[in-house]
C-alpha positions as CSV (number, residue, x, y, z in Angstrom):
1,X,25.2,39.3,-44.8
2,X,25.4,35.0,-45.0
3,X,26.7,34.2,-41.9
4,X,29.9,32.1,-42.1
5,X,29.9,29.9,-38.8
6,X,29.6,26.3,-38.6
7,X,26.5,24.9,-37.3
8,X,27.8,24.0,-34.4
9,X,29.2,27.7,-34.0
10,X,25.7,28.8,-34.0
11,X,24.5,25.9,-31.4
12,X,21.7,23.3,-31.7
13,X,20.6,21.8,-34.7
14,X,16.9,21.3,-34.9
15,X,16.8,19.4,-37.7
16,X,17.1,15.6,-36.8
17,X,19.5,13.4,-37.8
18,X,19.1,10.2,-39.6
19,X,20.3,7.9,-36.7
20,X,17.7,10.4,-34.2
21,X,14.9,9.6,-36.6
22,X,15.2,6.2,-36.5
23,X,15.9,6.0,-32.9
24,X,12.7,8.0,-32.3
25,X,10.9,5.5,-34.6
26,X,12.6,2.6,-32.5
27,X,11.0,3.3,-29.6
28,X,7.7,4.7,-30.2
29,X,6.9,1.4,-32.2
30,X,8.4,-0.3,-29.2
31,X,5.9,1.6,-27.2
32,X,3.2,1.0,-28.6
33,X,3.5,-2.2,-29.0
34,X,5.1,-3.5,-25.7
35,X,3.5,-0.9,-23.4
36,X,0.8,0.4,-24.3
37,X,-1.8,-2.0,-24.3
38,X,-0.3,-3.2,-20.7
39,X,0.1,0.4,-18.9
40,X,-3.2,0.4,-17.0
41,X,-2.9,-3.0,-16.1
42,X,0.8,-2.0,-14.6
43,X,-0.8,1.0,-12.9
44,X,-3.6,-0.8,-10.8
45,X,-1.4,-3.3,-9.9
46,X,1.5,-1.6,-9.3
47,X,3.8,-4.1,-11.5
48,X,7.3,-3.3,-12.1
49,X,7.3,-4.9,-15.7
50,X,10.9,-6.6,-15.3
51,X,10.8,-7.8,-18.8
52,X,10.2,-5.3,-20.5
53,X,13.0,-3.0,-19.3
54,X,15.5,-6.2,-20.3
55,X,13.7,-5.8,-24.1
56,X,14.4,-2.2,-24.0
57,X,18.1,-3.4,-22.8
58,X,18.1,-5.4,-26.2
59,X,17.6,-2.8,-27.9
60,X,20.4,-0.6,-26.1
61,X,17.7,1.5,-24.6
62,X,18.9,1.2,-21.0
63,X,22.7,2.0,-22.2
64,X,21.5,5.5,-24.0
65,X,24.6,7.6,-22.9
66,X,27.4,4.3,-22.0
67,X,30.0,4.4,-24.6
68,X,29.8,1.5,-27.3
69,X,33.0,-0.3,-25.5
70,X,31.2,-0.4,-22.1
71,X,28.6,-2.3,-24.0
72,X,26.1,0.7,-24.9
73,X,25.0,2.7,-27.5
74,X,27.1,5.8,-27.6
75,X,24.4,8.0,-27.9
76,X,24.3,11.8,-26.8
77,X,21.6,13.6,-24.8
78,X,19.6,14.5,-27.8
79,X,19.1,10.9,-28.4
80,X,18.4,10.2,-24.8
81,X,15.5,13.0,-25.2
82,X,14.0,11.7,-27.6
83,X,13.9,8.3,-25.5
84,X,12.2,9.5,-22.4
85,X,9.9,11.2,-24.1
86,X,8.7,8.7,-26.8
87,X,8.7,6.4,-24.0
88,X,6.7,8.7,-21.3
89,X,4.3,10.0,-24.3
90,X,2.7,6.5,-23.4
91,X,3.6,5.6,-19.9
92,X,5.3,8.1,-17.5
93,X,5.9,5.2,-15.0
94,X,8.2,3.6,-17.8
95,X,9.6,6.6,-19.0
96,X,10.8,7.5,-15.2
97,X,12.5,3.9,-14.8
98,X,14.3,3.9,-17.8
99,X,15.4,7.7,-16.8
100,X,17.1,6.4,-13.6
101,X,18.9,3.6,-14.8
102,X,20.3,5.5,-17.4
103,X,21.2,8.6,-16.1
104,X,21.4,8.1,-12.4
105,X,22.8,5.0,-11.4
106,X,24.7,4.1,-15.3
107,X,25.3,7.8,-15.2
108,X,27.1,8.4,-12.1
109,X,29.8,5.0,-12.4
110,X,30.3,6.6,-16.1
111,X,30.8,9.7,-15.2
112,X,32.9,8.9,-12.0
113,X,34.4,5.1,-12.3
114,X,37.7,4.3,-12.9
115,X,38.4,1.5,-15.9
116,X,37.9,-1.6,-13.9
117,X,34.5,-0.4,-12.2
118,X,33.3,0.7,-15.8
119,X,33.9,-2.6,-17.3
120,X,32.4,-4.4,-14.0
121,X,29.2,-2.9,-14.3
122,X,28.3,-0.9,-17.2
123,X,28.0,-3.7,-19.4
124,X,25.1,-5.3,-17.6
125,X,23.5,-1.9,-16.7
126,X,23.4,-1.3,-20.6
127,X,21.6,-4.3,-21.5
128,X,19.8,-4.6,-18.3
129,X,21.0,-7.7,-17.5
130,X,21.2,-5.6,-14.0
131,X,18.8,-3.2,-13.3
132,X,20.4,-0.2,-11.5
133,X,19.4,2.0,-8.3
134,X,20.4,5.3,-7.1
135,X,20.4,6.1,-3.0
136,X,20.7,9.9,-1.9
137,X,17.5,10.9,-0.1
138,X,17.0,9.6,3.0
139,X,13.6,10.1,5.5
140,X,14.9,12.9,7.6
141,X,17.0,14.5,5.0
142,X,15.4,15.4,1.1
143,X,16.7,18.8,0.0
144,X,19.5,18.8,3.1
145,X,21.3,15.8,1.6
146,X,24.2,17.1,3.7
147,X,22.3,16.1,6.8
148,X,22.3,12.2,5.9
149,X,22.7,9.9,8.4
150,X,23.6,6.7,6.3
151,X,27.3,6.2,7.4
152,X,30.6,4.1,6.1
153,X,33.3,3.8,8.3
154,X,36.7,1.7,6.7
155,X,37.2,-1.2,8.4
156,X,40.8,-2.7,6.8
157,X,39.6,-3.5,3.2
158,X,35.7,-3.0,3.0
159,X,33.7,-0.2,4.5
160,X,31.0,-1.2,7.0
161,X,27.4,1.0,5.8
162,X,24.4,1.4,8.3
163,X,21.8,3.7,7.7
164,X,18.6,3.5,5.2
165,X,17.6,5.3,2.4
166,X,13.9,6.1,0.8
167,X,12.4,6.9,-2.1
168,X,14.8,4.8,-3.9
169,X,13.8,3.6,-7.6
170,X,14.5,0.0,-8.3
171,X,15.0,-0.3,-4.7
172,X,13.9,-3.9,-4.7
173,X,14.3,-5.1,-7.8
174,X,17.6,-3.2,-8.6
175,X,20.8,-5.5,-9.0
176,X,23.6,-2.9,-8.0
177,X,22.5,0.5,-6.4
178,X,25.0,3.5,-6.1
179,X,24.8,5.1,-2.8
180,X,26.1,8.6,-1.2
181,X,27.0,7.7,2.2
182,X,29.0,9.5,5.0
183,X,32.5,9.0,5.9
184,X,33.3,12.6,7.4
185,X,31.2,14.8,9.8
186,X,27.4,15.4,9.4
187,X,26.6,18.8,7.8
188,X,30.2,18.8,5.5
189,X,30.0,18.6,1.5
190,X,33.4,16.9,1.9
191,X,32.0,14.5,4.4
192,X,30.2,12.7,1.7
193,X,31.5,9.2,-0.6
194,X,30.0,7.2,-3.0
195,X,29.6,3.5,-3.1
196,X,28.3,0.9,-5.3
197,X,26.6,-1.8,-3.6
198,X,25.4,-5.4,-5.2
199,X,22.8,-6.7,-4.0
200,X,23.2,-10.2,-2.6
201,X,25.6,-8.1,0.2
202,X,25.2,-9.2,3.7
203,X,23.6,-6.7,5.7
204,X,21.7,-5.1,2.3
205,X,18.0,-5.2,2.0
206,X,15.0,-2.7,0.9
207,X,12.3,-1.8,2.7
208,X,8.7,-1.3,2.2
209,X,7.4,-0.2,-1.0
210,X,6.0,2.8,-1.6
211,X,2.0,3.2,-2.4
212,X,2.0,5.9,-4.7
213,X,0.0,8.3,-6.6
214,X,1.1,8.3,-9.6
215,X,4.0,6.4,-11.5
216,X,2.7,3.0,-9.6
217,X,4.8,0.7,-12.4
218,X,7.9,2.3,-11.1
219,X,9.3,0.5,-8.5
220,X,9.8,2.7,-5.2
221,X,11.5,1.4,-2.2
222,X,13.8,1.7,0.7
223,X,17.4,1.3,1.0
224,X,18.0,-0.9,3.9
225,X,22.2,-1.7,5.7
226,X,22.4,-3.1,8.7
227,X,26.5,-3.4,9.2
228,X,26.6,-3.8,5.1
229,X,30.4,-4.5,4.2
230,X,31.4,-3.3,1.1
231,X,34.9,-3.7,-0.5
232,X,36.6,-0.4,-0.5
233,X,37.4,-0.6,-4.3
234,X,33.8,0.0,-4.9
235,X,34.3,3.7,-3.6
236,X,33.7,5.6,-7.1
237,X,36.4,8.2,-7.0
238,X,37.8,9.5,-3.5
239,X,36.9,9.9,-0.2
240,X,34.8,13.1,0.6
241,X,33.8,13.7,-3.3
242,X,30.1,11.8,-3.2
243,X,28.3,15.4,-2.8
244,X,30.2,17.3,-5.3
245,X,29.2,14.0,-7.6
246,X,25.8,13.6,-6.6
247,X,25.1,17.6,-7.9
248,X,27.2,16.5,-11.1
249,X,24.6,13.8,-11.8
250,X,21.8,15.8,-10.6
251,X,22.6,18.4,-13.6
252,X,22.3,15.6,-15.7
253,X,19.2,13.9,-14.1
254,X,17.1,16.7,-14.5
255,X,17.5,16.8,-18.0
256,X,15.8,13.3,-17.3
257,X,12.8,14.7,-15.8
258,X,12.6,17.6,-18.0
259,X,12.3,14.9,-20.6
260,X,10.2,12.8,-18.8
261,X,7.4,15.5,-18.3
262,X,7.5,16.7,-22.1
263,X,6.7,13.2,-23.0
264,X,3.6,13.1,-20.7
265,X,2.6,16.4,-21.9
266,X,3.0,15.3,-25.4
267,X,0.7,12.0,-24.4
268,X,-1.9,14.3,-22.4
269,X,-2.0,16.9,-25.4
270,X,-2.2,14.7,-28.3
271,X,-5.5,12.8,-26.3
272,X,-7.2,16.1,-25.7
273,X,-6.5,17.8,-29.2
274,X,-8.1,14.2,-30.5
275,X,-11.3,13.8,-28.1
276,X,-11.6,17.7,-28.7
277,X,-12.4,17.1,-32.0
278,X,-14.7,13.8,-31.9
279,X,-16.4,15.4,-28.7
280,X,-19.6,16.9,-29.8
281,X,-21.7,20.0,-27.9
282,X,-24.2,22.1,-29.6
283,X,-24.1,20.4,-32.7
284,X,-20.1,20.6,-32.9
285,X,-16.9,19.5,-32.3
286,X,-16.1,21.1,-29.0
287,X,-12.4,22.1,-30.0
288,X,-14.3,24.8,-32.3
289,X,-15.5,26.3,-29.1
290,X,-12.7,29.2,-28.2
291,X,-12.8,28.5,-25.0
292,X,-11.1,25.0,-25.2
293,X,-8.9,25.8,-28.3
294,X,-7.5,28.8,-26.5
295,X,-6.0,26.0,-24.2
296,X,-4.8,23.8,-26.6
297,X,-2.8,26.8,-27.5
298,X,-1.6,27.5,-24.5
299,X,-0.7,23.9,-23.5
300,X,1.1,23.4,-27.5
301,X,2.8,26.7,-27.1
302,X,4.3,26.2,-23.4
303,X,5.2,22.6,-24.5
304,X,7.4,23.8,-27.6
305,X,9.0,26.6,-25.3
306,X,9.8,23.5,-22.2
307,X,11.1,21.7,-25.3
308,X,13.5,24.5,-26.4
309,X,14.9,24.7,-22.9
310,X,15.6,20.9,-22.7
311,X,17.4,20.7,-26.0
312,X,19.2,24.0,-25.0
313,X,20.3,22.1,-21.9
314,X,21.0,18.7,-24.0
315,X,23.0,20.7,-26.1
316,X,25.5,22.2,-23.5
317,X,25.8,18.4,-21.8
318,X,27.1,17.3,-25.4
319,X,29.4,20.0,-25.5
320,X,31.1,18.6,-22.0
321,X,29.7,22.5,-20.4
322,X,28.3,22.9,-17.3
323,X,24.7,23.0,-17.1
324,X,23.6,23.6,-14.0
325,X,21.6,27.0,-14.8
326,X,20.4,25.5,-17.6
327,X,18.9,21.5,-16.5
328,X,17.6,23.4,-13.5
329,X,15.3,25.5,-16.3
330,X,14.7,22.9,-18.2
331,X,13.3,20.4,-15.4
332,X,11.5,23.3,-13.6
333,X,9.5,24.6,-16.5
334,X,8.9,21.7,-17.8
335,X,7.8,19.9,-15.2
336,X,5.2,23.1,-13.9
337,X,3.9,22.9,-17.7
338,X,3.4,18.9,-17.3
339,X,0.9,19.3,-14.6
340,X,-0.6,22.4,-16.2
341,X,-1.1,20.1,-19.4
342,X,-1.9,16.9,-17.8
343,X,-4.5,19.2,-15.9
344,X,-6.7,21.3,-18.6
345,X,-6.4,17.9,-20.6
346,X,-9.0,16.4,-17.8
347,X,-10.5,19.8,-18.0
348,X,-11.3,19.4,-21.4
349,X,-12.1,15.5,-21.4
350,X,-14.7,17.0,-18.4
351,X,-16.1,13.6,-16.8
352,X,-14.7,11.7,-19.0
353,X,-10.9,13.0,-18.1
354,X,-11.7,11.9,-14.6
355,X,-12.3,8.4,-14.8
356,X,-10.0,5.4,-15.6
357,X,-10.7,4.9,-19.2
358,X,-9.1,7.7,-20.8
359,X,-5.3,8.0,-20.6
360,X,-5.5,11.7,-19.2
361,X,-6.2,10.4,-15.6
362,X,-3.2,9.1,-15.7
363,X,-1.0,11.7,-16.7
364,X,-2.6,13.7,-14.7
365,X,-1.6,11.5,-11.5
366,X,1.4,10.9,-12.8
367,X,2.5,14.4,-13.7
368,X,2.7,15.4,-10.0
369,X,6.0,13.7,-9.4
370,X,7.9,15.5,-12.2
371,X,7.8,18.7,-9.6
372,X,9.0,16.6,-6.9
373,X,11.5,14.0,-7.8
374,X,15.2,15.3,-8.5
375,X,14.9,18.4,-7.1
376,X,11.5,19.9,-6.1
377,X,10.4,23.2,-8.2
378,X,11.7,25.5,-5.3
379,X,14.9,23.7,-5.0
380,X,15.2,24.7,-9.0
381,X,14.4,27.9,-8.4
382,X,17.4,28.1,-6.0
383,X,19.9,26.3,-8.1
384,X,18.9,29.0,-10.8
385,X,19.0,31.9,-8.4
386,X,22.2,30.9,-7.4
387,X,23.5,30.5,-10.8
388,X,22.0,33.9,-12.0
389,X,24.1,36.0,-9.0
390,X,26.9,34.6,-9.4
């Protein structure tokens, strides 16, 4: 019996669109043209490539999601997919950067800014004329944001911020940084706000940056205010809201990361499938051994399952759903299966993987984070628990 629903009735569409096809062949010509041949030379010395992220801002890269009369591109979260992951195919450190401008810091004054703060920044987020930050985590305080220490107390018309914050991307070289701070007791959802802060305000500076492992061309700093006053029309919605908006843009971030760690596993297959093939033992190609082709299954098959999941959850965020259950799936499993992959594509490289001349060092280093950042792989275990019993 022909089934007489719409498309849309029966949810995603895997075939691409025109507009995604040519998107997706945007930036992976971008890629490997402008990053490619630079993205070791980024990773040992730890460069935050400036100018390139304002070319990708040209190109209404870092305005993915903002709506054409904010100045962006008026894309959905398919094409934003497609994005990260061409982008992090080549260069996770890139990929992770352009991630948090768009969907943390863009992301969270689109999703909660009234008119006048929308047309006050968005426009030079989305053609990275400002680079943008995003401040939750603090030292003391990761998983238990509600234990932050960072603190805004009204003072007639500008609140007065003290605290720090860490692990802050763009931290340095970020122009305006969006920042959950505390205006009610320690320990209370409701006690939480969020403020934008420029830089170039008194009392606001970053800290030391961060000597990573991996993703060492994405910039990683503190969050530094020291009696920071902010006008008060910079609070993004109300008083008390910033947790229940931070979790919003969470839901949304980790569709980032999920992203972000199918493009590296994409990049960390593709180089093992090809050396596989050129490398020769006993007279042969070693991907005709069973032994290394039964993990190139493995690592295709769990990749296209990560990559259902993502587009499952990209799906839902289109539709205006919630997604909680859903991003938390998507960046969980995909991120585990980015380290598995980033790891048997050493394994398979053998010496070779292990030195500094093959990409799949690189993943591998920089696959690690993708378990970490946004929510650690237990935390999404929770979130999904949680959403399971309800």
């Amino acid at each position: 019996m022909q089934s007489t629903l719409t498309p849309e009735q029966r949810g995603i569409n895997f075939h691409l669109s025109e507009n995604q096809q040519m998107v997706i062949d945007m930036v992976r010509n971008f890629a490997e043209k402008h990053i490619r041949p630079h993205v070791m030379e980024w990773d040992e010395a730890q460069t935050f490539p400036i100018e390139t992220f304002k070319k990708l801002g040209e190109l209404g890269l870092m305005g993915v999601l903002v709506p054409e009369e904010y100045g962006g591109s008026g894309f959905g979260y398919h094409e934003y997919v497609h994005v990260i992951s061409e982008i992090s195919k080549v260069c996770g450190s890139i990929g992770l950067s352009v991630a948090a401008h768009n969907s943390l810091c863009s992301g969270h004054i689109m999703a909660f800014g009234n008119d006048e703060q929308k047309r006050r920044w968005l426009p030079k987020l989305a053609t990275a004329e400002w680079i943008g930050s995003w401040g939750l985590t603090e030292a003391n305080t990761g998983s238990d944001a509600m234990g932050m220490n960072t603190t805004a107390v009204l003072d007639g018309d500008h609140y007065v911020v003290n605290g720090s914050k860490n692990w802050i991307t763009h931290g340095k070289s970020g122009n305006v940084a969006v920042v959950m701070v505390r205006t009610g007791e320690k320990g209370d959802s409701k006690g939480i706000s969020a403020i934008v802060i420029e830089k170039g305000t008194a009392g606001f500076t970053h800290g030391k940056k961060e000597n990573k492992l991996g993703m060492r061309a994405s910039e990683t700093t503190e969050l530094i205010f020291d009696n920071c006053r902010v006008p008060k029309e910079n609070l993004l919605g109300k008083e008390g809201e910033g947790f229940k908006q931070a979790m919003y843009v969470l839901d949304g971030g980790r569709i980032s990361i999920a992203a972000l760690s199918l493009g590296m596993a994409k990049g960390a297959l593709k180089a093992a499938v090809e050396y596989s093939k050129q490398r020769q033992q006993f007279g042969q190609p070693i991907s005709s051994f069973q032994g290394i082709s039964f993990k190139i299954a493995d690592m295709a098959t769990e990749i296209e399952a990560a990559e259902l999941l993502i587009m499952s959850a990209a799906h839902l965020k289109n539709e205006g759903k919630n997604v909680t259950k859903q991003s938390a799936m998507a960046k969980y499993f995909a991120s585990e299966v980015c380290v598995r992959t980033a790891t048997e594509a050493v394994q398979i490289f053998g010496g070779y993987g292990y030195t500094k001349d093959f990409p799949v060092e690189k993943f591998y280093r920089d696959s690690k984070l993708c378990t970490i950042g946004e929510g650690t792989s237990e935390i999404q275990k929770i979130v999904i628990a949680r959403e399971i019993m309800r």
